[in-house]
PDB file of C-alpha atoms and ligand atoms in Angstrom:
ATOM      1  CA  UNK G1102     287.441 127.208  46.473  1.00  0.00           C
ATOM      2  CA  UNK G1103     283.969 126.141  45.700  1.00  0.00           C
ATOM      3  CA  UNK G1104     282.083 129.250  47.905  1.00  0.00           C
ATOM      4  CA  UNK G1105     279.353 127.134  49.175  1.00  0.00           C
ATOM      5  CA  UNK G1106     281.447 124.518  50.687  1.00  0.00           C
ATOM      6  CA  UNK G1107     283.195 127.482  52.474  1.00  0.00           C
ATOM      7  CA  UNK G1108     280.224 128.889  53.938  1.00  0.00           C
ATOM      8  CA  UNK G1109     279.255 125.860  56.251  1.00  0.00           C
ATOM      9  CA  UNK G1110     280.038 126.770  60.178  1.00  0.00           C
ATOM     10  CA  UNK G1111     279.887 123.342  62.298  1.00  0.00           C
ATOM     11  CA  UNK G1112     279.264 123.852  66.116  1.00  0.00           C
ATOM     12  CA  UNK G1113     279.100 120.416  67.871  1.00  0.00           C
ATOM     13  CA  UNK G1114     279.172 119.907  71.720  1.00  0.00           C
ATOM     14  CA  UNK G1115     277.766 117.892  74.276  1.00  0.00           C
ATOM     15  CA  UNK G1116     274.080 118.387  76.056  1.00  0.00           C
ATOM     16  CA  UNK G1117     273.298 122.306  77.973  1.00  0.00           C
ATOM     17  CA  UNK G1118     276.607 123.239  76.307  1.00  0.00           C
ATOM     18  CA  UNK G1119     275.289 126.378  75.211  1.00  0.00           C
ATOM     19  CA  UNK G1120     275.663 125.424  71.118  1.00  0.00           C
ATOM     20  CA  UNK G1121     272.119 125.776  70.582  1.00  0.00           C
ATOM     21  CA  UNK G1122     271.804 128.948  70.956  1.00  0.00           C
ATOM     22  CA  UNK G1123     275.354 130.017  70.221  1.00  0.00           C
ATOM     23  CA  UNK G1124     274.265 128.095  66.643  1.00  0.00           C
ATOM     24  CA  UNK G1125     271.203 130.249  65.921  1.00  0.00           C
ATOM     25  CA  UNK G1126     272.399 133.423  67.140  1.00  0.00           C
ATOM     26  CA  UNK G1127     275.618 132.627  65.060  1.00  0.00           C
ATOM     27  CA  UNK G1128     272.956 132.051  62.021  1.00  0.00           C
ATOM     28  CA  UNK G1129     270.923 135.428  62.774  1.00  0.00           C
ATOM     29  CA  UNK G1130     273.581 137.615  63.037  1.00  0.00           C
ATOM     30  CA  UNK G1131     275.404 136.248  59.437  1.00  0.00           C
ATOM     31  CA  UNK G1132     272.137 135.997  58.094  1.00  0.00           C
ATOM     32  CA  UNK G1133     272.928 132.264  57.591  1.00  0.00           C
ATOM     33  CA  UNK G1134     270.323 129.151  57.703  1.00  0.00           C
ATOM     34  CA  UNK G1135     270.329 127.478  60.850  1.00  0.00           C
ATOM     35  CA  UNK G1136     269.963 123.305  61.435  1.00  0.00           C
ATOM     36  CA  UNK G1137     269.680 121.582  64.804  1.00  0.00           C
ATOM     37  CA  UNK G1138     270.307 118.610  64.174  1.00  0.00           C
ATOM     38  CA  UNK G1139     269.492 117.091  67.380  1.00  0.00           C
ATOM     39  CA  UNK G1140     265.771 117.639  67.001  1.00  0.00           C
ATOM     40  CA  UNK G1141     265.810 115.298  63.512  1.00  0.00           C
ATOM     41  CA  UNK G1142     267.237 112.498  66.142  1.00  0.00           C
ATOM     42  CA  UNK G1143     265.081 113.517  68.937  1.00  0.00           C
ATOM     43  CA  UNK G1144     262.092 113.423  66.631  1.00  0.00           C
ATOM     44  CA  UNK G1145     262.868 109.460  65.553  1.00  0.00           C
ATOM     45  CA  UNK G1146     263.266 109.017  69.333  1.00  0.00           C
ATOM     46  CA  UNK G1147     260.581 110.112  69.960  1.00  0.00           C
ATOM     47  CA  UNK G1148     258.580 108.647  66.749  1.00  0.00           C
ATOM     48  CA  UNK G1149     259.953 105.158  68.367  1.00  0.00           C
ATOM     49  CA  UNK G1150     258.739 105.711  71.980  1.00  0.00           C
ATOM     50  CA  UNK G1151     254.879 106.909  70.418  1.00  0.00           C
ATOM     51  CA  UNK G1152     254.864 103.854  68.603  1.00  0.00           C
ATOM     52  CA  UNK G1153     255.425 101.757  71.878  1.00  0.00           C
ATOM     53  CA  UNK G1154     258.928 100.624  70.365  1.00  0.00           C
ATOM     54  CA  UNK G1155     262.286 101.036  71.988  1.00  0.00           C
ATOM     55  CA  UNK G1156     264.851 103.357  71.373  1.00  0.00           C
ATOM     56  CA  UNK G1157     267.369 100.974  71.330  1.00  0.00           C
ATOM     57  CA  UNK G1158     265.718  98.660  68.574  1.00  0.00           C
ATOM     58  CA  UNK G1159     267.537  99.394  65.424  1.00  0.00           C
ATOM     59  CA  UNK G1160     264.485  97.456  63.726  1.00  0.00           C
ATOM     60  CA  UNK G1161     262.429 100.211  65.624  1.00  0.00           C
ATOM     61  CA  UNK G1162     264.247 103.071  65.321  1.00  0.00           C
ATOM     62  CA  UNK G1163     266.024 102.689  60.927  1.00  0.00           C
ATOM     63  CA  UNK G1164     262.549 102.558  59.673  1.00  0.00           C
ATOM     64  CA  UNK G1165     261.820 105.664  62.071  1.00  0.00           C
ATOM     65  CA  UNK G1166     264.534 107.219  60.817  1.00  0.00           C
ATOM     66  CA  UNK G1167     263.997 106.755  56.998  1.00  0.00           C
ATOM     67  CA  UNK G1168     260.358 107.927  57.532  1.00  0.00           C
ATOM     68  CA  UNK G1169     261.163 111.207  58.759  1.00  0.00           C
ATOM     69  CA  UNK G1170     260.388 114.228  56.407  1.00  0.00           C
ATOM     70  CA  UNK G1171     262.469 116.636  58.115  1.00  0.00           C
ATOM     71  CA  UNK G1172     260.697 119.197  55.922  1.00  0.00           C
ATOM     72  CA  UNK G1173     257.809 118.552  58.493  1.00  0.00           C
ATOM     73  CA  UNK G1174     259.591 119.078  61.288  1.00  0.00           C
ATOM     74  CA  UNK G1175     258.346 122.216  61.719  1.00  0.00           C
ATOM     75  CA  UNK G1176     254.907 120.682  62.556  1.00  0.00           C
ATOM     76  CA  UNK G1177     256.911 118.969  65.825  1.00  0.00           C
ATOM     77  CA  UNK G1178     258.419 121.586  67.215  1.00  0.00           C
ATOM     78  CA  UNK G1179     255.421 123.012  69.583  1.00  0.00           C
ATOM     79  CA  UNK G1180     255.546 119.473  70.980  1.00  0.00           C
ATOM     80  CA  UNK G1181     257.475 119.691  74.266  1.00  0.00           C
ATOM     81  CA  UNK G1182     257.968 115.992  74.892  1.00  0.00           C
ATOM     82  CA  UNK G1183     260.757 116.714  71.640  1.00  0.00           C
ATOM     83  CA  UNK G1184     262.534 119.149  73.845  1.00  0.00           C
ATOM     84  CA  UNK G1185     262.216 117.112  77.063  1.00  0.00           C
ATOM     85  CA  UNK G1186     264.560 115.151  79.126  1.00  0.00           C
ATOM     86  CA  UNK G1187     263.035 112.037  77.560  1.00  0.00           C
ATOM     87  CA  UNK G1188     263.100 113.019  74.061  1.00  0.00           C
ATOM     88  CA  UNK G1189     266.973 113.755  74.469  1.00  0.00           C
ATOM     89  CA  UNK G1190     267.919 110.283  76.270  1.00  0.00           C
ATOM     90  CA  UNK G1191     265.569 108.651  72.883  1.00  0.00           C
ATOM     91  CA  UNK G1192     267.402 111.205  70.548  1.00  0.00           C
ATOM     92  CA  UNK G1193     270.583 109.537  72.246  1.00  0.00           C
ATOM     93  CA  UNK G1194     269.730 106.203  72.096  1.00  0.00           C
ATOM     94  CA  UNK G1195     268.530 106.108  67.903  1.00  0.00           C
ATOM     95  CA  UNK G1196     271.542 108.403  67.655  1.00  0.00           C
ATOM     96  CA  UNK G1197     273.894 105.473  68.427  1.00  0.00           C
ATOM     97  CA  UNK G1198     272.666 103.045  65.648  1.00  0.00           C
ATOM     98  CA  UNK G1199     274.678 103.708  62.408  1.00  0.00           C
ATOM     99  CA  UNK G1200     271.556 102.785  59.983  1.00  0.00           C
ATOM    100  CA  UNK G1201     269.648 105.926  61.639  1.00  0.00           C
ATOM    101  CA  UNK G1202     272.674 108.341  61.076  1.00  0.00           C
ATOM    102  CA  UNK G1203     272.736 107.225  57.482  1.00  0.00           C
ATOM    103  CA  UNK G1204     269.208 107.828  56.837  1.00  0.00           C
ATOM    104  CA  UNK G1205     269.548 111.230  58.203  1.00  0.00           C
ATOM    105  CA  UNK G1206     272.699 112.550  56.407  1.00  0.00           C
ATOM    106  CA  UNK G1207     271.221 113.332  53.225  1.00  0.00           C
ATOM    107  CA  UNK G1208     269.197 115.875  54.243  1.00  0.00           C
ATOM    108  CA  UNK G1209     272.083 117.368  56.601  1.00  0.00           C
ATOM    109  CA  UNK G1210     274.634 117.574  54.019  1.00  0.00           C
ATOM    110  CA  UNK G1211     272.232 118.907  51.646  1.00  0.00           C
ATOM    111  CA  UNK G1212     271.056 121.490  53.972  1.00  0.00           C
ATOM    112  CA  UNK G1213     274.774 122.758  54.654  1.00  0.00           C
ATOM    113  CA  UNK G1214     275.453 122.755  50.879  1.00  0.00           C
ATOM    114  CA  UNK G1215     271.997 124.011  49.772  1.00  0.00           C
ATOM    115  CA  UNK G1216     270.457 126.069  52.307  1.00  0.00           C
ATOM    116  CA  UNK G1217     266.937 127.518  52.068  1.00  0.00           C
ATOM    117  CA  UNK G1218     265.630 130.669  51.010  1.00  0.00           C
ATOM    118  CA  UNK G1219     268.675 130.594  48.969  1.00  0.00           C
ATOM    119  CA  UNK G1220     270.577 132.179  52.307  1.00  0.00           C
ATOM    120  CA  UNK G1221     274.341 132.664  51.946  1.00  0.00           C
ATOM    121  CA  UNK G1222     275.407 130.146  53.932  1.00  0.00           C
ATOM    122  CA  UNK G1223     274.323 127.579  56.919  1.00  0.00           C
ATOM    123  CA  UNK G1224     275.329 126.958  60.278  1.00  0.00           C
ATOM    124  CA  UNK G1225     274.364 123.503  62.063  1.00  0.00           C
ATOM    125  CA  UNK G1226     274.967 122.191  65.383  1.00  0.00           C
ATOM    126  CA  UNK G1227     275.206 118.845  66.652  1.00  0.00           C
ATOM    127  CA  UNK G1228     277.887 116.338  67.608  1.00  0.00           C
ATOM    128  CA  UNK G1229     279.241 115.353  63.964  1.00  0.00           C
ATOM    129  CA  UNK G1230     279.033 117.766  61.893  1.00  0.00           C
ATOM    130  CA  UNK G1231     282.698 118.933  62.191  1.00  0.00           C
ATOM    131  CA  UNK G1232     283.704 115.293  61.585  1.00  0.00           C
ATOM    132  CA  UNK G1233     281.043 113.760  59.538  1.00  0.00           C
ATOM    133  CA  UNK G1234     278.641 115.997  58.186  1.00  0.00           C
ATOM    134  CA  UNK G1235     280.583 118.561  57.202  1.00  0.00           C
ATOM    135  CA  UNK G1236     284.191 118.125  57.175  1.00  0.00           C
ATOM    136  CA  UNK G1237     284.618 120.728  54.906  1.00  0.00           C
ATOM    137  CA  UNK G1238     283.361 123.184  56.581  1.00  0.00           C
ATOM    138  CA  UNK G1239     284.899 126.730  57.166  1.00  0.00           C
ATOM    139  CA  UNK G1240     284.473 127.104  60.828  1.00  0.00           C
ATOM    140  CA  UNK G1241     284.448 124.457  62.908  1.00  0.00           C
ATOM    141  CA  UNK G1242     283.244 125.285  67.353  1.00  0.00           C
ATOM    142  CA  UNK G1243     283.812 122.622  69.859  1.00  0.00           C
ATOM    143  CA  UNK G1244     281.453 123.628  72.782  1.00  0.00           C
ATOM    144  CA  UNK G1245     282.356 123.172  75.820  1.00  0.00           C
ATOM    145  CA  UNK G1246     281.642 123.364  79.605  1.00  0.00           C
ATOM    146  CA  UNK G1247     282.181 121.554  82.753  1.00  0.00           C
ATOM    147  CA  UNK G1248     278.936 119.210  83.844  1.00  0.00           C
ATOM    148  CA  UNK G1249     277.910 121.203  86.995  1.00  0.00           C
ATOM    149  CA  UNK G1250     277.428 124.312  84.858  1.00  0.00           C
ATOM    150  CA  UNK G1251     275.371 122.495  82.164  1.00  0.00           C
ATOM    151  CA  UNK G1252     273.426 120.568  84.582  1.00  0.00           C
ATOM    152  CA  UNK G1253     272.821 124.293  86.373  1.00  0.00           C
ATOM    153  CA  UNK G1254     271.684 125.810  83.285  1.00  0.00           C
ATOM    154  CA  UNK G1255     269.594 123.215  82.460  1.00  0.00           C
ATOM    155  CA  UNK G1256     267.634 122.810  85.561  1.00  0.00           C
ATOM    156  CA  UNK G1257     267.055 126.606  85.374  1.00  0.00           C
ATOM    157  CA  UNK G1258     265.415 126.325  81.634  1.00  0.00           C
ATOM    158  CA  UNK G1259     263.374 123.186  82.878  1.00  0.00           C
ATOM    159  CA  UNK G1260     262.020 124.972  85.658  1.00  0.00           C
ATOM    160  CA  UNK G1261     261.222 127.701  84.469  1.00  0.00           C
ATOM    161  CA  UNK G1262     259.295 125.528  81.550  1.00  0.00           C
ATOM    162  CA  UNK G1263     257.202 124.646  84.705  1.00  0.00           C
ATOM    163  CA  UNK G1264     259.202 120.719  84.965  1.00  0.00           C
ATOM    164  CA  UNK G1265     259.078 119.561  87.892  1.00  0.00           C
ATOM    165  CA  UNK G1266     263.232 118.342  88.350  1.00  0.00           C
ATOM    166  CA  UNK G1267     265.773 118.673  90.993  1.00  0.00           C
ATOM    167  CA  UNK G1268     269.573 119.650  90.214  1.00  0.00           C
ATOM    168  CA  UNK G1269     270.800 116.310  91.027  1.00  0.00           C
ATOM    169  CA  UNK G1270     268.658 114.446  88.415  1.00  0.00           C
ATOM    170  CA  UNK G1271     269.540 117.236  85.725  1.00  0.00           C
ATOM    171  CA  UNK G1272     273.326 116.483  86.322  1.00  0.00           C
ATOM    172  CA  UNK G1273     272.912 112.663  86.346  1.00  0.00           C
ATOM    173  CA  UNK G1274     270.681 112.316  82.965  1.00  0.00           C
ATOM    174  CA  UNK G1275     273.662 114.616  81.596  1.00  0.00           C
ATOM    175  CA  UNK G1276     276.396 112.577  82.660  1.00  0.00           C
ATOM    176  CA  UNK G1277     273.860 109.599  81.152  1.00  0.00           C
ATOM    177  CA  UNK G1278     273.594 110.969  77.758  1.00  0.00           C
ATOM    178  CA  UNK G1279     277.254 112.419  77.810  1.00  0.00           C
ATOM    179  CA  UNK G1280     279.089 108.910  78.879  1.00  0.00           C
ATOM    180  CA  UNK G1281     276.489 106.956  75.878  1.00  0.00           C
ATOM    181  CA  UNK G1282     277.236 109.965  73.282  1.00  0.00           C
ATOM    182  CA  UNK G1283     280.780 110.135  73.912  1.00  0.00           C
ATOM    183  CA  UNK G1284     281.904 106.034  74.425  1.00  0.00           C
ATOM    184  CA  UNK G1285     278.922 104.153  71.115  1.00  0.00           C
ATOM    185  CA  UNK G1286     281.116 102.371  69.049  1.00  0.00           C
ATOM    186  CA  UNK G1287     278.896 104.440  66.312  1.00  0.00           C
ATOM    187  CA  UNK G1288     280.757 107.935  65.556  1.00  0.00           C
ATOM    188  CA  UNK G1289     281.210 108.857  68.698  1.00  0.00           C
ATOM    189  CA  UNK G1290     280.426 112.540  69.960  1.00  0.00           C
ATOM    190  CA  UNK G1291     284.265 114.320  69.724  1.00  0.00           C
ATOM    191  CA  UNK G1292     285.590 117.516  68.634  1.00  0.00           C
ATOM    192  CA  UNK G1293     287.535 117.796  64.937  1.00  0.00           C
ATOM    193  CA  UNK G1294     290.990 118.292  65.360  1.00  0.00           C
ATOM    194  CA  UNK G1295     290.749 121.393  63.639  1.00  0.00           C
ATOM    195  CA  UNK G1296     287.991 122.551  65.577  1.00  0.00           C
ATOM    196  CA  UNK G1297     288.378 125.829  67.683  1.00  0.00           C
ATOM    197  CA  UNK G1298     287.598 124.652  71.518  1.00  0.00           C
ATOM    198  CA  UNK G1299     284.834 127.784  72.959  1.00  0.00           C
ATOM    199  CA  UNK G1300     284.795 126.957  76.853  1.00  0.00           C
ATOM    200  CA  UNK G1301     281.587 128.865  77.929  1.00  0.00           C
ATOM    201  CA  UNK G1302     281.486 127.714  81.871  1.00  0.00           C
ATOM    202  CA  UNK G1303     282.718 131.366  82.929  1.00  0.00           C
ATOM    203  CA  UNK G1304     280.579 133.193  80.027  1.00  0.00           C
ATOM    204  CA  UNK G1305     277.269 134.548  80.150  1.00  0.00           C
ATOM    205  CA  UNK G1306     275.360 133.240  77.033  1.00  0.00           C
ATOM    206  CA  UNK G1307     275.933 136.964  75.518  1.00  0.00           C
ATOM    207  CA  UNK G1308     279.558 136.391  75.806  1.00  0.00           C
ATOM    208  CA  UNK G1309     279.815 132.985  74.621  1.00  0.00           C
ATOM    209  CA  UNK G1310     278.072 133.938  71.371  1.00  0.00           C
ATOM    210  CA  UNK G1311     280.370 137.409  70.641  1.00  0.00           C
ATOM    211  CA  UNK G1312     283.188 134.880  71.236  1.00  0.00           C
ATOM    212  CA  UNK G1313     282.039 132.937  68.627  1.00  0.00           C
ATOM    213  CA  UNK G1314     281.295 135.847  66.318  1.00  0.00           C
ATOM    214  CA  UNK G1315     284.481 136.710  66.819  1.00  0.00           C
ATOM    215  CA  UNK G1316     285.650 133.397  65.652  1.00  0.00           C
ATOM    216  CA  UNK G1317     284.207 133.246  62.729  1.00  0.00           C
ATOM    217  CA  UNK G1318     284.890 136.985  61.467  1.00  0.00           C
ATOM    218  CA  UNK G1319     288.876 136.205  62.325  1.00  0.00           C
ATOM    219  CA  UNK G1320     287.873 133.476  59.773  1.00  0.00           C
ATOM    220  CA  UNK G1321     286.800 135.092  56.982  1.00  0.00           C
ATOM    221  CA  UNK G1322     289.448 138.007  57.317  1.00  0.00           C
ATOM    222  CA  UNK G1323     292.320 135.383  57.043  1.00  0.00           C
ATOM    223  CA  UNK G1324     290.563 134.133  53.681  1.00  0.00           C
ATOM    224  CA  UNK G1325     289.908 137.438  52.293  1.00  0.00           C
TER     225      UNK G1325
HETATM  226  O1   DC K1610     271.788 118.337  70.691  1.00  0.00           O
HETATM  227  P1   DC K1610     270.703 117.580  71.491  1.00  0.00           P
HETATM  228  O2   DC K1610     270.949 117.571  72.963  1.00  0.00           O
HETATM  229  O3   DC K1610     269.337 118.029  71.141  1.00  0.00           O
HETATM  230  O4   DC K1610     270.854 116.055  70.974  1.00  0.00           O
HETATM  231  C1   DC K1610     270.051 115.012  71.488  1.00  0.00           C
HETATM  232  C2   DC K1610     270.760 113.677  71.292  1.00  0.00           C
HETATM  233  O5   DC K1610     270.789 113.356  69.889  1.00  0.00           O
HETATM  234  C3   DC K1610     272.209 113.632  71.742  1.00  0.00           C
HETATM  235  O6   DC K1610     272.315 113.195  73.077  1.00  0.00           O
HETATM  236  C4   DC K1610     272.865 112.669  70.773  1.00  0.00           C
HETATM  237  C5   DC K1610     272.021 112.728  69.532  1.00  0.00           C
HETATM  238  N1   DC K1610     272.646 113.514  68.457  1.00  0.00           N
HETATM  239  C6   DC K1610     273.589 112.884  67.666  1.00  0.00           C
HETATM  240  O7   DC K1610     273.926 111.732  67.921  1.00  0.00           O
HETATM  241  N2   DC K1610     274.147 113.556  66.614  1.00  0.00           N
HETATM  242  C7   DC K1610     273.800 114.822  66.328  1.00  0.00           C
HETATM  243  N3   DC K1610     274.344 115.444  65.271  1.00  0.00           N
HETATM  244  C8   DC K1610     272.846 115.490  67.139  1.00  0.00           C
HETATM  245  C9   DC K1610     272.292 114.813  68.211  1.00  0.00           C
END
């Protein structure tokens, strides 16, 4: 087996799932490079909505998309509009037009087969990279977690960013971005069927990530 194909781990979900940081902690603790891949589509989103286009527009948002350096990305990341409520509904919006998930695979499936700083492996999250991305990949999560719990977790991270949001509105721009993610005609958000399902609505966010840990290390046993 070619090693660097095995060494991908895919961990897709929907919105406030918890894959974020179950991704990154996942990366840290195999010292593995780490890709979230919704900021690349919440960075055209937002690219579109600066330039007074709309999200929608796939004239708007392909160009957007094949502009990106995602090597600059870095540059973005203090800018909390890309983390924001907004920059997720744009992020979902681009992320439905196929000509903006085809400019952006390159550098995905690069950075899963090639990571930097020459690290051992990678581990991405998003909402195809068990399906599309990486289909190859050694591990595959499906994050999950009923919409109450997201929408509570969420609030709680917004608020205590200083947002000004109630509960209510949390759990209705999920179900907003969930329905769109999960029903474009444009590879829709789903789990792999040989992905591992991690339900994390009982765990604390310490306790979803040894779960996943776990997952991965009863991986690599079974190959070794
Ligand atoms: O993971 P996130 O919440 O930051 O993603 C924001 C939006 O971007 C999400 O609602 C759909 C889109 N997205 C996507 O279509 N494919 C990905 N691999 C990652 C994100």
């Amino acid at each position: 087996m070619n090693s660097k194909l095995s060494n991908i781990i895919a961990v897709d979900g929907l919105a406030a799932t918890g894959k974020g940081t179950i991704a990154r902690r996942l990366a840290a603790h195999l010292g593995y490079a780490y890709l979230d891949t919704g900021l690349l589509y919440r960075a055209v989103g937002l690219s579109v909505i600066v330039s007074g286009g709309d999200p929608f527009d796939p004239a708007a948002a392909i160009p957007a998309a094949q502009k990106l350096d995602p090597a600059a990305l870095d540059a973005l990341m203090d800018d909390p509009r890309l983390r924001s409520d907004v920059g997720g509904q744009a992020a979902s919006k681009v992320g439905a037009i196929q000509g903006v998930r085809d400019a952006l695979f390159q550098f995905q499936r690069n950075f899963a087969l090639n990571p930097p700083d020459s690290k051992a492996g990678a581990v991405l999250d998003g909402r195809d990279i068990g399906t599309v991305i990486a289909p190859d990949a050694m591990v595959k999560i499906y994050v999950e977690a009923t919409p109450e719990i997201r929408a509570r977790r969420r609030f709680l991270e917004l608020q205590s960013r200083g947002e000004n949001v109630t509960e209510s509105a949390v759990l209705e721009d999920l179900q907003t971005r969930d329905a769109r993610d999960v029903s474009r005609s444009v590879v829709p958000a789903k789990p792999a069927e040989d992905a591992i399902h991690l339900d994390t609505t009982n765990l604390t966010i310490d306790e979803a990530v040894a779960a996943a840990i776990r997952i991965v290390e009863d991986r690599q046993k079974a190959r070794s």
